[in-house]
PDB file of C-alpha atoms in Angstrom:
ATOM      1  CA  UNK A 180       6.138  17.904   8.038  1.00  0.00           C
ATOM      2  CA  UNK A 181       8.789  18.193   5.195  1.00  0.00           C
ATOM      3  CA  UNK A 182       7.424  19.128   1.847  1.00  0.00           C
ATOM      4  CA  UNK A 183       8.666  15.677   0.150  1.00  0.00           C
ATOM      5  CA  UNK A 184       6.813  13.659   3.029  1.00  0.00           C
ATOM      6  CA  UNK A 185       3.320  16.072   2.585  1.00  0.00           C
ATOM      7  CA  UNK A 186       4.101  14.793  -1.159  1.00  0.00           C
ATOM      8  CA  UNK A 187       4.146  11.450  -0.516  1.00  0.00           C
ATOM      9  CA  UNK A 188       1.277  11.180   1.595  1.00  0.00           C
ATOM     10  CA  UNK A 189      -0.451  13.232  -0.918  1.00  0.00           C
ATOM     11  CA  UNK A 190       0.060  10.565  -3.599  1.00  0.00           C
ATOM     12  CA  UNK A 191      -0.857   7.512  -1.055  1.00  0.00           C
ATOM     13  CA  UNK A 192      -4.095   9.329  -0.670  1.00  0.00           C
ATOM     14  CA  UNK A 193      -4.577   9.584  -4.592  1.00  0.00           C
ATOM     15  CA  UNK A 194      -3.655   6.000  -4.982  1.00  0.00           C
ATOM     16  CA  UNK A 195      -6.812   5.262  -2.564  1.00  0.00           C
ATOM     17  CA  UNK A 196      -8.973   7.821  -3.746  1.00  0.00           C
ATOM     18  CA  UNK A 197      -8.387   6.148  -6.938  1.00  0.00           C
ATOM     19  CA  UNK A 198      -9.222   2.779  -5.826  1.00  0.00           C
ATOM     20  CA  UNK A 199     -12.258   4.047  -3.886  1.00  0.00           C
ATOM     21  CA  UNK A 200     -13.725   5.724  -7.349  1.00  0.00           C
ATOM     22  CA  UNK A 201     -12.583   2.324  -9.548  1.00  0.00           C
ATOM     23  CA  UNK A 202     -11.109   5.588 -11.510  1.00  0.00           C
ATOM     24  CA  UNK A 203      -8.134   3.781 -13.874  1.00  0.00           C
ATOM     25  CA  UNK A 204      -7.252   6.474 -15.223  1.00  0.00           C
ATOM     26  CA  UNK A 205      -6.780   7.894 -11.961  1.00  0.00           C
ATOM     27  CA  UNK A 206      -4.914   4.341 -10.458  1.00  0.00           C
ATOM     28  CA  UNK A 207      -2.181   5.268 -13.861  1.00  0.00           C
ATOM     29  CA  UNK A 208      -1.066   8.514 -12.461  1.00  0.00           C
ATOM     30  CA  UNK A 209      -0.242   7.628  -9.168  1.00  0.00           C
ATOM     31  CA  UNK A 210       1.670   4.542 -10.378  1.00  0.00           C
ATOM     32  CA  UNK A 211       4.860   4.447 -12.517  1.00  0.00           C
ATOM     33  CA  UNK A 212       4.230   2.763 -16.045  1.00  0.00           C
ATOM     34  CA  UNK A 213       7.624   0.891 -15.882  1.00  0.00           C
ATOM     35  CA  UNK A 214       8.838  -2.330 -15.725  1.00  0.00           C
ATOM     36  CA  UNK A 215       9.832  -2.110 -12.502  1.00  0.00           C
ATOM     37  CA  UNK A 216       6.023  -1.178 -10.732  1.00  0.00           C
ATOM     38  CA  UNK A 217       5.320  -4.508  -8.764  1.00  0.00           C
ATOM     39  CA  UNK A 218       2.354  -5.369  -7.096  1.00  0.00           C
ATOM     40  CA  UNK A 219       1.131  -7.630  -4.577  1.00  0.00           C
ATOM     41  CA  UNK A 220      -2.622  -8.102  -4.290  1.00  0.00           C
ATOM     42  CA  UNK A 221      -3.201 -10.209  -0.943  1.00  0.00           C
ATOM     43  CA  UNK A 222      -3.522 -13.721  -2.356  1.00  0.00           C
ATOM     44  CA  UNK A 223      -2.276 -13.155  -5.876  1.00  0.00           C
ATOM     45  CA  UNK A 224       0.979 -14.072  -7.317  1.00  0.00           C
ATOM     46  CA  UNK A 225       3.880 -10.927  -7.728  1.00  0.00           C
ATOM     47  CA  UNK A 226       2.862  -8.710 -10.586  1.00  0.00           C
ATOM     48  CA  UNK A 227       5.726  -6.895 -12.337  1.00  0.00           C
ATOM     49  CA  UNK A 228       5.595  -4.441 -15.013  1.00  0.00           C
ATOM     50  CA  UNK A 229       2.710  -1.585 -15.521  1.00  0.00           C
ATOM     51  CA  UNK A 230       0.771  -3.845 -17.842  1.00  0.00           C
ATOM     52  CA  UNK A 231      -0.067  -6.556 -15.429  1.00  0.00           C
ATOM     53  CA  UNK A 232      -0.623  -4.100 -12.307  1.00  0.00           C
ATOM     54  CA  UNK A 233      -3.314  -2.320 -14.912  1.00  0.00           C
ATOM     55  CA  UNK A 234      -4.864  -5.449 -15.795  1.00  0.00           C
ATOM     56  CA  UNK A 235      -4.951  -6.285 -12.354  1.00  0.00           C
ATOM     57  CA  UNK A 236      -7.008  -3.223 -10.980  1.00  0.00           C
ATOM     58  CA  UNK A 237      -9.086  -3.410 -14.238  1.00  0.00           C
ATOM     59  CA  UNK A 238     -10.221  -6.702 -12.668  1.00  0.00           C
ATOM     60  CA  UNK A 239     -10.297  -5.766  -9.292  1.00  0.00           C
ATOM     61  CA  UNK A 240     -12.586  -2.179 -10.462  1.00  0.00           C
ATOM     62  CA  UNK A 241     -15.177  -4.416 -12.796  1.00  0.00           C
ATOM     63  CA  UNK A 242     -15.515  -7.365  -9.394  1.00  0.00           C
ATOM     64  CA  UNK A 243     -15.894  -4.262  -6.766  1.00  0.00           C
ATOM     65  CA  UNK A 244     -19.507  -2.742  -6.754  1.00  0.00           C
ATOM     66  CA  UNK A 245     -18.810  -0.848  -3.716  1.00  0.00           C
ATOM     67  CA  UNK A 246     -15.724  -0.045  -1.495  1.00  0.00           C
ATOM     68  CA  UNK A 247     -14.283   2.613   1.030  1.00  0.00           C
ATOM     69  CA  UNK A 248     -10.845   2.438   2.162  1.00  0.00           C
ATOM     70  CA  UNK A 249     -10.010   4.461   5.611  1.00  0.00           C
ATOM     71  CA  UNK A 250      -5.920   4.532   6.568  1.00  0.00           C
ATOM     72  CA  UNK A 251      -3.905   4.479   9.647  1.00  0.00           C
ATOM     73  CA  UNK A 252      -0.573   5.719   8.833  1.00  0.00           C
ATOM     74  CA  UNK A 253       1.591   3.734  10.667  1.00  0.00           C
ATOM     75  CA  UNK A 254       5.172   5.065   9.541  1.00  0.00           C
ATOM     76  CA  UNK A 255       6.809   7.148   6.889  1.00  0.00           C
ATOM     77  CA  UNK A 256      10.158   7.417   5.427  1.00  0.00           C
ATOM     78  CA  UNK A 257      11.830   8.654   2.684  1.00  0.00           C
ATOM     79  CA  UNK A 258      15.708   8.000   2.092  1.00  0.00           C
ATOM     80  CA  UNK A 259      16.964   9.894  -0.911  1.00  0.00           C
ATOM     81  CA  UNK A 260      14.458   9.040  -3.789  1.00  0.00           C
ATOM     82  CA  UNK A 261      13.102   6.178  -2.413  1.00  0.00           C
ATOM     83  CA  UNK A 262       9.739   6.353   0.458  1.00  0.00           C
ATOM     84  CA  UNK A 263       7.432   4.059   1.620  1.00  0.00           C
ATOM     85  CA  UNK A 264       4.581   4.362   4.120  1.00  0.00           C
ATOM     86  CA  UNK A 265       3.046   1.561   6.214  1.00  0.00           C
ATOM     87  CA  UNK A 266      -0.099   1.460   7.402  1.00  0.00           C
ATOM     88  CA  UNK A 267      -3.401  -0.054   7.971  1.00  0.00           C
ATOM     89  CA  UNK A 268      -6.293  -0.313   5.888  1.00  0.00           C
ATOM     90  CA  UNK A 269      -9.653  -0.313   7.086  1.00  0.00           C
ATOM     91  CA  UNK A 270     -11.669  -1.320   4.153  1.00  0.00           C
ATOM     92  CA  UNK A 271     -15.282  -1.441   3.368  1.00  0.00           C
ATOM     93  CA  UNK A 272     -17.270  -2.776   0.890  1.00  0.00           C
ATOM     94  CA  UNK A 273     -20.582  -4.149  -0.465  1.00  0.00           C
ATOM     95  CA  UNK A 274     -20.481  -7.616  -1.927  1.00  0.00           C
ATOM     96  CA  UNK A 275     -23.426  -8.879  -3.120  1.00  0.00           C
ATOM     97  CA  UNK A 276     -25.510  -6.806  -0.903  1.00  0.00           C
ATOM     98  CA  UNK A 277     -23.384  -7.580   2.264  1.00  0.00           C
ATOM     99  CA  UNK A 278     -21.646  -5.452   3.997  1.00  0.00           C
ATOM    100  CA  UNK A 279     -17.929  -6.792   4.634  1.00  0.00           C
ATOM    101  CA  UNK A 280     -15.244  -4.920   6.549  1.00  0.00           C
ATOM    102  CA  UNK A 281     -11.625  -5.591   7.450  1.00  0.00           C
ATOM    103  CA  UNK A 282      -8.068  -4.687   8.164  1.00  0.00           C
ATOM    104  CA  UNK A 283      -4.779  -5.308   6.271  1.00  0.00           C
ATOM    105  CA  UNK A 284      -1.231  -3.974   6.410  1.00  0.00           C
ATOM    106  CA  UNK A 285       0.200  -2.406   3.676  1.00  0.00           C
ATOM    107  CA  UNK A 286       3.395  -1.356   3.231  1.00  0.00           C
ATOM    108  CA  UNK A 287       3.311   1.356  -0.140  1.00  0.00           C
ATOM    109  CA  UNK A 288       6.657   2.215  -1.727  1.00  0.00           C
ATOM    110  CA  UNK A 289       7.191   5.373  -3.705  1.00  0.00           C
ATOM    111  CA  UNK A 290       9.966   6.455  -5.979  1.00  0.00           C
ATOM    112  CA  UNK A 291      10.899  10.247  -7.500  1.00  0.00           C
ATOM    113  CA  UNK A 292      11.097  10.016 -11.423  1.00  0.00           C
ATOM    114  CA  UNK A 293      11.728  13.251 -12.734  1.00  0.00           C
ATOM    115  CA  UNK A 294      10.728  15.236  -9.571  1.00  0.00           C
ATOM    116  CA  UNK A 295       7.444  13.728  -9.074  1.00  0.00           C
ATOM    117  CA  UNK A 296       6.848  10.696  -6.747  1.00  0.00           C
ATOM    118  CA  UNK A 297       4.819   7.499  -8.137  1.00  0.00           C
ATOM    119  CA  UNK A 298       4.284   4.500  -6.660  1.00  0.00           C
ATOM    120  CA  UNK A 299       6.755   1.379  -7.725  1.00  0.00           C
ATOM    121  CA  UNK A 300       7.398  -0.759  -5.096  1.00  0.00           C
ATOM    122  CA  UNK A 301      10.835  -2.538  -5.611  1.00  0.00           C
ATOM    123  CA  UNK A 302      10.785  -5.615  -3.789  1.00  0.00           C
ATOM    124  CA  UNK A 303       7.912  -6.916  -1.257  1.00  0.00           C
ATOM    125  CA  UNK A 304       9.796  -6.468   2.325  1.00  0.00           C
ATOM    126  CA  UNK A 305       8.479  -8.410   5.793  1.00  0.00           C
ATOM    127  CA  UNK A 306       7.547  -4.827   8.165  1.00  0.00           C
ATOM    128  CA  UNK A 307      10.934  -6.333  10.558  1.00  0.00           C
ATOM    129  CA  UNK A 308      13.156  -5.770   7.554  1.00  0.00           C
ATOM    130  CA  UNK A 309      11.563  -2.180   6.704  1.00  0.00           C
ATOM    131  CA  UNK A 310      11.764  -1.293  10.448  1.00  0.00           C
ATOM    132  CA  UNK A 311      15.148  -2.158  10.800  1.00  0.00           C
ATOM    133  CA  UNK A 312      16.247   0.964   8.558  1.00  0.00           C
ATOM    134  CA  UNK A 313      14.935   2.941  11.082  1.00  0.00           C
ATOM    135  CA  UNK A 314      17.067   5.119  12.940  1.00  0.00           C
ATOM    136  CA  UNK A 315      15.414   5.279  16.560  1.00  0.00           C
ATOM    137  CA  UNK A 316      15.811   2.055  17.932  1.00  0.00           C
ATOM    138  CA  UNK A 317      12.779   3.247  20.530  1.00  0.00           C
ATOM    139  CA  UNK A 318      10.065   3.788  17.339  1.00  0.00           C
ATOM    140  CA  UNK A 319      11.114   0.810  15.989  1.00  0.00           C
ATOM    141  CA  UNK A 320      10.635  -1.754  18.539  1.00  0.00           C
ATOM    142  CA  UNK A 321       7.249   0.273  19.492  1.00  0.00           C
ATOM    143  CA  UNK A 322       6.107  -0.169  16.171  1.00  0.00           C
ATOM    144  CA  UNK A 323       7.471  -3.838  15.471  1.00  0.00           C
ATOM    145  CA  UNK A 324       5.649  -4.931  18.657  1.00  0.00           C
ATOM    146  CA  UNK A 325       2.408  -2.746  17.337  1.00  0.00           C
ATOM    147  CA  UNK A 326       2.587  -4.636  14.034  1.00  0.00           C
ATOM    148  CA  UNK A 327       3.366  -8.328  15.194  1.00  0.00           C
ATOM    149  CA  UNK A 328       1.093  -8.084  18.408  1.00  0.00           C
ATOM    150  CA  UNK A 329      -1.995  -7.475  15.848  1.00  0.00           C
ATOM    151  CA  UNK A 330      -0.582 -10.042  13.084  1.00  0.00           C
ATOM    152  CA  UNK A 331      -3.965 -12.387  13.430  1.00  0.00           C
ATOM    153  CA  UNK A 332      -6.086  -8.836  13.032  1.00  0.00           C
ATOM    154  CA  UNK A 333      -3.933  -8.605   9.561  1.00  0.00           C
ATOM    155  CA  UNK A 334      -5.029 -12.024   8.242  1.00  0.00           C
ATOM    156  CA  UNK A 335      -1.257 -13.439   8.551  1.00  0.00           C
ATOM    157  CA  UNK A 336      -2.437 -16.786   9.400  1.00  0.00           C
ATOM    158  CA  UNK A 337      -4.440 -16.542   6.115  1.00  0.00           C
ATOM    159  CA  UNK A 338      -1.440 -15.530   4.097  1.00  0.00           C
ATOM    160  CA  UNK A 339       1.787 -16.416   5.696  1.00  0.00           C
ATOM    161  CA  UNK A 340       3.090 -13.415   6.596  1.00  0.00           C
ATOM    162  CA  UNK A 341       1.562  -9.938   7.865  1.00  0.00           C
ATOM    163  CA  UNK A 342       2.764  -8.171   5.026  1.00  0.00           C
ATOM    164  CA  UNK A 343       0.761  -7.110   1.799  1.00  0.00           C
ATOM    165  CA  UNK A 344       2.134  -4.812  -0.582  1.00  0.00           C
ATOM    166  CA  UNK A 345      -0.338  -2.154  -2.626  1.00  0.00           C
TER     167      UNK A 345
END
């Protein structure tokens, strides 16, 4: 494993160790505080800029009594300062004294500012569009099958699309 990928897995784990812990402070230093951070909670409209992805997680941290958030790493790649890892989430939480688990997709983008890495996704991407920068044509019709073979498992009906950017 290349030291810049062991760093960007490193900060996709802080990002949910942050989000397990409803730990803002936490959630800030994993993300970039520019203008261009965008977020894309699944069934909320594009947030853009550090002060509405904030606001956002303040919400989602005060409406979550419980949660625990297991990943799959589906795929990583970094080209130049630009990564992004795709992967599953197997989330947990307690609502109201349920128990309620489930899977998404997410698709995490980093950047390098100043030689650390921060998460700021750029654009929201369908996974066929991210897997066609890949460079073995084998891996990525494995993992294009992988991820549109499980779409219903994702919640794309729900949504539209099996895509949800974090």
């Amino acid at each position: 494993m290349t030291e810049q990928r062991s760093e960007v897995l490193a900060v996709n784990e802080a990002f949910y160790r942050a989000f397990e812990k409803k730990d803002i402070d936490a959630m800030s230093i994993v993300w970039s505080q520019g203008t261009g951070s965008l977020c894309v909670h699944p069934g909320w409209n594009i947030l853009r800029g550090w002060k509405q992805v904030n606001n956002s997680w303040v919400k989602i941290f005060q409406n979550t009594p419980y949660i625990e958030i297991n990943t799959d790493i589906i795929s990583t790649e970094i080209r130049g300062n630009i990564a992004y890892v795709v992967l599953i989430e197997n989330v947990m939480q307690v609502i109201k004294g349920s128990r309620m688990e489930a899977q998404s997709l997410a698709t995490n983008v980093f950047e390098l500012l100043g030689g650390k890495w921060y998460l700021v996704p750029e654009k929201p991407e369908s996974p066929k569009s991210l897997y066609d920068k890949f460079d073995d044509i084998t891996a990525k019709e494995e993992n294009i099958d992988f991820l549109f073979s499980n779409c219903k498992s994702f919640g794309c009906v729900k949504h539209g699309s099996c895509f949800c950017l974090m």
